[in-house]
Amino acid sequence: MNTTVRMRLSEPSRRYGNCPRGTPVLVAWTRPEVEVIDVGAPTVLGSGERCDHVLRDCCVSRCHARVGVEQGRVRVTDLGSTNGTFVNGRRVDSAVLTPGTRLSLGRTELVLITRYDGADEPHFELEGWTAAGRPGLDLLRRVLVAAHLEAPVLLTGPTGVGKEVLASLVHRLGPRPEAPFVAVNCATLEPGTADAELFGHAAGAFTDGKRDRPGLFLAAGEGTLFLDEVADARPEIQAKLLRVLERREVRRLGDDTPRPVKCRVVAASLADFEQRLRQGTFREDLFHRLASYEIALAPLGRRPGDAVAIARAAARRDGFELTSAAEHALREHDWPGNVRELLHVLTRARIQARTDRLDRAEIEQALGRRRAALVRPGEPGFDALLTEAVEQQGSLRRALASLGVPRSSYYDLVKRERAVAVG
C-alpha cells in the first residue's frame, strides 16, 4: 500500500514570537503505534539495531535508506537494500521528496510532515491540517487509514471544527491526489434539481439544458465526492444517494445507459445521527452505507493544545506574533464556534489592535466583542469588518478565510442582494 504525501515544509529562517521553527519529520504509521522520525539531520532507517531509527519490518533491510535535509530539500538515498526504496511507486537510488511524493520502505509507509517544538507539547502540520501532541498523531493515523479505503468515510463533529479540511486531507493522502475533489452541501439540494446536480444531463434533456453536464458524481472522476451536511439532506435526496452508493452507477437525464461511478465518497455532518435515526428523519440503510469508517472530531474547546497550534500556524502564515500570555488566553476559552471562531477572533484582534504583536489584552478584547455580537454575512457591521480584512489580507478570498466565512455563504448573500435590487 502506497501513501501519497503532500508535505509543506516551513521556511527555517522564519520565526514569529512564540512560534518555534519547523522541523521535517517522517511519520511511520505502522502498527501498533505511530512512529515519529526526525529527519532534520541525515538519518539512517533500517531493521538493524545500529541504525539511527529502527523499523520493525521484516521486509526492510538492516541499513535500508538514508533521509535528511540537503541544501534545504529532503532527500532519500537507498543504501543497497534488498527490496528497494520506492518514490511514487518507482524504485530509486536517490530522490528529492517533494509535495505529492510517496515513500515506501518494505511494508512501511511514511508521511513527511512538519513538527514545531515549543515549551509545551509539539505541534504537527500537513496541508492545512494542524494538531498537537499524541492525539494529533492518532487522528493523522485514522486519516491515513481512511485515505486508503475505497468504502465511504463519515466525518462527524460540530460546525466550524474543520471537517472539510479533514475531508480534503483524506483525499490528498489517498492513492489519487491528482484526481478531482468535488464538494456539495446536501442541505441545499432541492428535489426538483437534484438529479441534474448530482447525476448530470445530456444536451437537450430539458428546455435550458443546451449542453452536456456530467453531474457531481461523474465530475469527481476517480477522485473524491465530499457530501457536506449529509444528515440535512431531504428524504428524496437520501433515497437518490443510497441508490448510487448501492449500484455504483448513475444515469444522466436524457441518457438511456447508466454510467459507472468511480469516485470515493466522504460525507460529513454535525448532526447526532443516533437521534436522527430514532426520529426517522435519516435513513438507517444510508447511514450504514456512509459510516463504513467513521472519524469523530471533538469540539475545539476540548482540545486546548490544538487551539494554540492552529493560532501559531496562522501567525506563521500571516506574519504576526502571539505572546505567551495571549496563548494562555486562547487555552482558557471554550470556543463554542470552534476553529471558525478562533480564526475570526485572531483577525478581529489584529484589526482592533492594528499591530502584529498580540498580547492577552488584545485577545480578551476580541473575545469580549465576539461574545457580545457575532457578526456574520448580512448582519450590521460585517461589510466594514470585511473591508478592513481585505485591506489587511490583500484579497477577498483570504479575507473571507481569515474571518471564518465560507465563500459559498458570502456569494449566496451577494446573489440574494442582487436579486432584491433587481426586483
Short mmCIF file of N, CA and C in Angstrom, two decimals, residues 129-201:
data_model
loop_
_atom_site.label_atom_id
_atom_site.label_comp_id
_atom_site.label_asym_id
_atom_site.label_seq_id
_atom_site.Cartn_x
_atom_site.Cartn_y
_atom_site.Cartn_z
N TRP A 129 -3.86 21.11 7.75
CA TRP A 129 -4.28 20.43 8.97
C TRP A 129 -3.25 20.70 10.06
N THR A 130 -3.72 21.04 11.26
CA THR A 130 -2.84 21.34 12.39
C THR A 130 -3.39 20.68 13.63
N ALA A 131 -2.52 20.01 14.39
CA ALA A 131 -2.95 19.36 15.64
C ALA A 131 -1.75 19.26 16.57
N ALA A 132 -2.04 18.97 17.83
CA ALA A 132 -0.99 18.96 18.85
C ALA A 132 -0.85 17.58 19.47
N GLY A 133 0.42 17.22 19.76
CA GLY A 133 0.72 16.06 20.59
C GLY A 133 0.28 14.73 20.04
N ARG A 134 0.24 13.75 20.95
CA ARG A 134 -0.14 12.39 20.59
C ARG A 134 -1.55 12.29 20.04
N PRO A 135 -2.55 13.02 20.59
CA PRO A 135 -3.89 12.95 20.00
C PRO A 135 -3.89 13.39 18.53
N GLY A 136 -3.06 14.39 18.19
CA GLY A 136 -2.98 14.82 16.80
C GLY A 136 -2.43 13.73 15.91
N LEU A 137 -1.42 13.02 16.38
CA LEU A 137 -0.85 11.92 15.59
C LEU A 137 -1.85 10.77 15.45
N ASP A 138 -2.61 10.51 16.52
CA ASP A 138 -3.62 9.45 16.45
C ASP A 138 -4.68 9.79 15.40
N LEU A 139 -5.06 11.07 15.35
CA LEU A 139 -6.03 11.50 14.33
C LEU A 139 -5.43 11.36 12.94
N LEU A 140 -4.15 11.73 12.77
CA LEU A 140 -3.49 11.60 11.48
C LEU A 140 -3.48 10.14 11.03
N ARG A 141 -3.26 9.25 11.97
CA ARG A 141 -3.25 7.82 11.62
C ARG A 141 -4.62 7.37 11.11
N ARG A 142 -5.69 7.83 11.76
CA ARG A 142 -7.03 7.47 11.32
C ARG A 142 -7.31 8.04 9.93
N VAL A 143 -6.79 9.25 9.68
CA VAL A 143 -6.95 9.85 8.36
C VAL A 143 -6.22 9.04 7.31
N LEU A 144 -5.02 8.55 7.64
CA LEU A 144 -4.25 7.74 6.70
C LEU A 144 -4.96 6.43 6.39
N VAL A 145 -5.57 5.82 7.42
CA VAL A 145 -6.34 4.60 7.19
C VAL A 145 -7.52 4.91 6.26
N ALA A 146 -8.23 6.00 6.56
CA ALA A 146 -9.38 6.38 5.73
C ALA A 146 -8.98 6.69 4.30
N ALA A 147 -7.80 7.29 4.14
CA ALA A 147 -7.36 7.70 2.81
C ALA A 147 -7.21 6.52 1.86
N HIS A 148 -6.99 5.33 2.38
CA HIS A 148 -6.75 4.18 1.52
C HIS A 148 -7.94 3.23 1.46
N LEU A 149 -9.08 3.70 1.92
CA LEU A 149 -10.30 2.91 1.81
C LEU A 149 -11.09 3.34 0.58
N GLU A 150 -11.60 2.39 -0.15
CA GLU A 150 -12.50 2.70 -1.25
C GLU A 150 -13.93 2.87 -0.73
N ALA A 151 -14.20 2.32 0.46
CA ALA A 151 -15.53 2.46 1.06
C ALA A 151 -15.74 3.89 1.55
N PRO A 152 -17.00 4.33 1.69
CA PRO A 152 -17.28 5.68 2.17
C PRO A 152 -16.73 5.93 3.57
N VAL A 153 -16.40 7.19 3.84
CA VAL A 153 -15.90 7.63 5.14
C VAL A 153 -16.84 8.69 5.66
N LEU A 154 -17.18 8.63 6.95
CA LEU A 154 -18.08 9.60 7.57
C LEU A 154 -17.33 10.40 8.62
N LEU A 155 -17.36 11.73 8.48
CA LEU A 155 -16.76 12.64 9.45
C LEU A 155 -17.88 13.31 10.23
N THR A 156 -17.80 13.26 11.56
CA THR A 156 -18.82 13.90 12.38
C THR A 156 -18.16 14.87 13.36
N GLY A 157 -18.90 15.91 13.69
CA GLY A 157 -18.39 16.91 14.63
C GLY A 157 -19.17 18.19 14.50
N PRO A 158 -19.05 19.08 15.47
CA PRO A 158 -19.81 20.34 15.44
C PRO A 158 -19.37 21.25 14.32
N THR A 159 -20.17 22.23 14.00
CA THR A 159 -19.86 23.16 12.94
C THR A 159 -18.59 23.96 13.25
N GLY A 160 -17.80 24.23 12.21
CA GLY A 160 -16.60 25.03 12.38
C GLY A 160 -15.41 24.27 12.90
N VAL A 161 -15.51 22.93 13.00
CA VAL A 161 -14.42 22.16 13.59
C VAL A 161 -13.37 21.75 12.56
N GLY A 162 -13.67 21.93 11.27
CA GLY A 162 -12.69 21.63 10.23
C GLY A 162 -12.92 20.34 9.49
N LYS A 163 -14.19 19.95 9.30
CA LYS A 163 -14.49 18.68 8.64
C LYS A 163 -14.09 18.71 7.17
N GLU A 164 -14.29 19.85 6.49
CA GLU A 164 -13.92 19.90 5.07
C GLU A 164 -12.41 19.86 4.89
N VAL A 165 -11.67 20.50 5.81
CA VAL A 165 -10.20 20.43 5.75
C VAL A 165 -9.76 18.98 5.89
N LEU A 166 -10.37 18.26 6.81
CA LEU A 166 -10.00 16.86 7.02
C LEU A 166 -10.41 16.00 5.83
N ALA A 167 -11.58 16.28 5.24
CA ALA A 167 -12.01 15.54 4.05
C ALA A 167 -11.02 15.75 2.91
N SER A 168 -10.57 16.98 2.73
CA SER A 168 -9.58 17.27 1.69
C SER A 168 -8.27 16.55 1.97
N LEU A 169 -7.89 16.45 3.25
CA LEU A 169 -6.66 15.75 3.61
C LEU A 169 -6.79 14.25 3.31
N VAL A 170 -7.96 13.67 3.61
CA VAL A 170 -8.20 12.27 3.27
C VAL A 170 -8.00 12.05 1.77
N HIS A 171 -8.50 12.99 0.98
CA HIS A 171 -8.34 12.88 -0.48
C HIS A 171 -6.87 12.98 -0.89
N ARG A 172 -6.16 13.99 -0.38
CA ARG A 172 -4.79 14.24 -0.83
C ARG A 172 -3.81 13.17 -0.36
N LEU A 173 -4.13 12.48 0.74
CA LEU A 173 -3.25 11.42 1.22
C LEU A 173 -3.59 10.07 0.60
N GLY A 174 -4.61 10.03 -0.23
CA GLY A 174 -5.01 8.79 -0.87
C GLY A 174 -4.18 8.50 -2.11
N PRO A 175 -4.51 7.43 -2.80
CA PRO A 175 -3.70 6.99 -3.95
C PRO A 175 -3.88 7.85 -5.20
N ARG A 176 -4.92 8.73 -5.23
CA ARG A 176 -5.17 9.54 -6.44
C ARG A 176 -5.35 11.02 -6.08
N PRO A 177 -4.32 11.65 -5.51
CA PRO A 177 -4.47 13.06 -5.10
C PRO A 177 -4.64 14.02 -6.26
N GLU A 178 -4.20 13.59 -7.46
CA GLU A 178 -4.32 14.47 -8.63
C GLU A 178 -5.73 14.47 -9.20
N ALA A 179 -6.56 13.52 -8.77
CA ALA A 179 -7.95 13.46 -9.25
C ALA A 179 -8.78 14.56 -8.58
N PRO A 180 -9.96 14.86 -9.12
CA PRO A 180 -10.76 15.97 -8.57
C PRO A 180 -11.25 15.71 -7.14
N PHE A 181 -11.36 16.80 -6.38
CA PHE A 181 -12.05 16.80 -5.08
C PHE A 181 -13.25 17.71 -5.26
N VAL A 182 -14.44 17.14 -5.24
CA VAL A 182 -15.67 17.87 -5.52
C VAL A 182 -16.53 17.89 -4.26
N ALA A 183 -17.00 19.06 -3.86
CA ALA A 183 -17.78 19.21 -2.64
C ALA A 183 -19.18 19.72 -2.96
N VAL A 184 -20.16 19.25 -2.18
CA VAL A 184 -21.53 19.73 -2.32
C VAL A 184 -22.17 19.75 -0.92
N ASN A 185 -22.94 20.80 -0.65
CA ASN A 185 -23.70 20.89 0.59
C ASN A 185 -25.06 20.26 0.37
N CYS A 186 -25.27 19.10 0.99
CA CYS A 186 -26.50 18.34 0.74
C CYS A 186 -27.74 19.07 1.26
N ALA A 187 -27.58 19.95 2.23
CA ALA A 187 -28.73 20.67 2.77
C ALA A 187 -29.33 21.63 1.76
N THR A 188 -28.55 22.02 0.75
CA THR A 188 -29.03 23.00 -0.24
C THR A 188 -29.63 22.33 -1.47
N LEU A 189 -29.55 21.01 -1.57
CA LEU A 189 -30.07 20.31 -2.75
C LEU A 189 -31.60 20.27 -2.70
N GLU A 190 -32.22 20.66 -3.80
CA GLU A 190 -33.67 20.63 -3.92
C GLU A 190 -34.09 19.42 -4.75
N PRO A 191 -35.19 18.75 -4.36
CA PRO A 191 -35.62 17.55 -5.10
C PRO A 191 -35.80 17.79 -6.59
N GLY A 192 -36.26 18.98 -6.99
CA GLY A 192 -36.52 19.24 -8.40
C GLY A 192 -35.28 19.37 -9.26
N THR A 193 -34.17 19.75 -8.64
CA THR A 193 -32.93 19.97 -9.40
C THR A 193 -31.81 19.00 -9.02
N ALA A 194 -32.06 18.14 -8.04
CA ALA A 194 -31.00 17.27 -7.52
C ALA A 194 -30.49 16.30 -8.57
N ASP A 195 -31.38 15.76 -9.42
CA ASP A 195 -30.93 14.80 -10.43
C ASP A 195 -29.90 15.43 -11.37
N ALA A 196 -30.20 16.64 -11.85
CA ALA A 196 -29.26 17.31 -12.74
C ALA A 196 -27.98 17.68 -12.01
N GLU A 197 -28.10 18.09 -10.74
CA GLU A 197 -26.93 18.49 -9.96
C GLU A 197 -26.03 17.30 -9.65
N LEU A 198 -26.61 16.21 -9.21
CA LEU A 198 -25.82 15.06 -8.79
C LEU A 198 -25.41 14.16 -9.95
N PHE A 199 -26.34 13.93 -10.90
CA PHE A 199 -26.11 12.93 -11.93
C PHE A 199 -25.84 13.52 -13.31
N GLY A 200 -26.17 14.81 -13.51
CA GLY A 200 -25.92 15.46 -14.79
C GLY A 200 -27.05 15.25 -15.79
N HIS A 201 -26.86 15.79 -16.99
CA HIS A 201 -27.87 15.64 -18.04
C HIS A 201 -27.21 15.73 -19.40
#
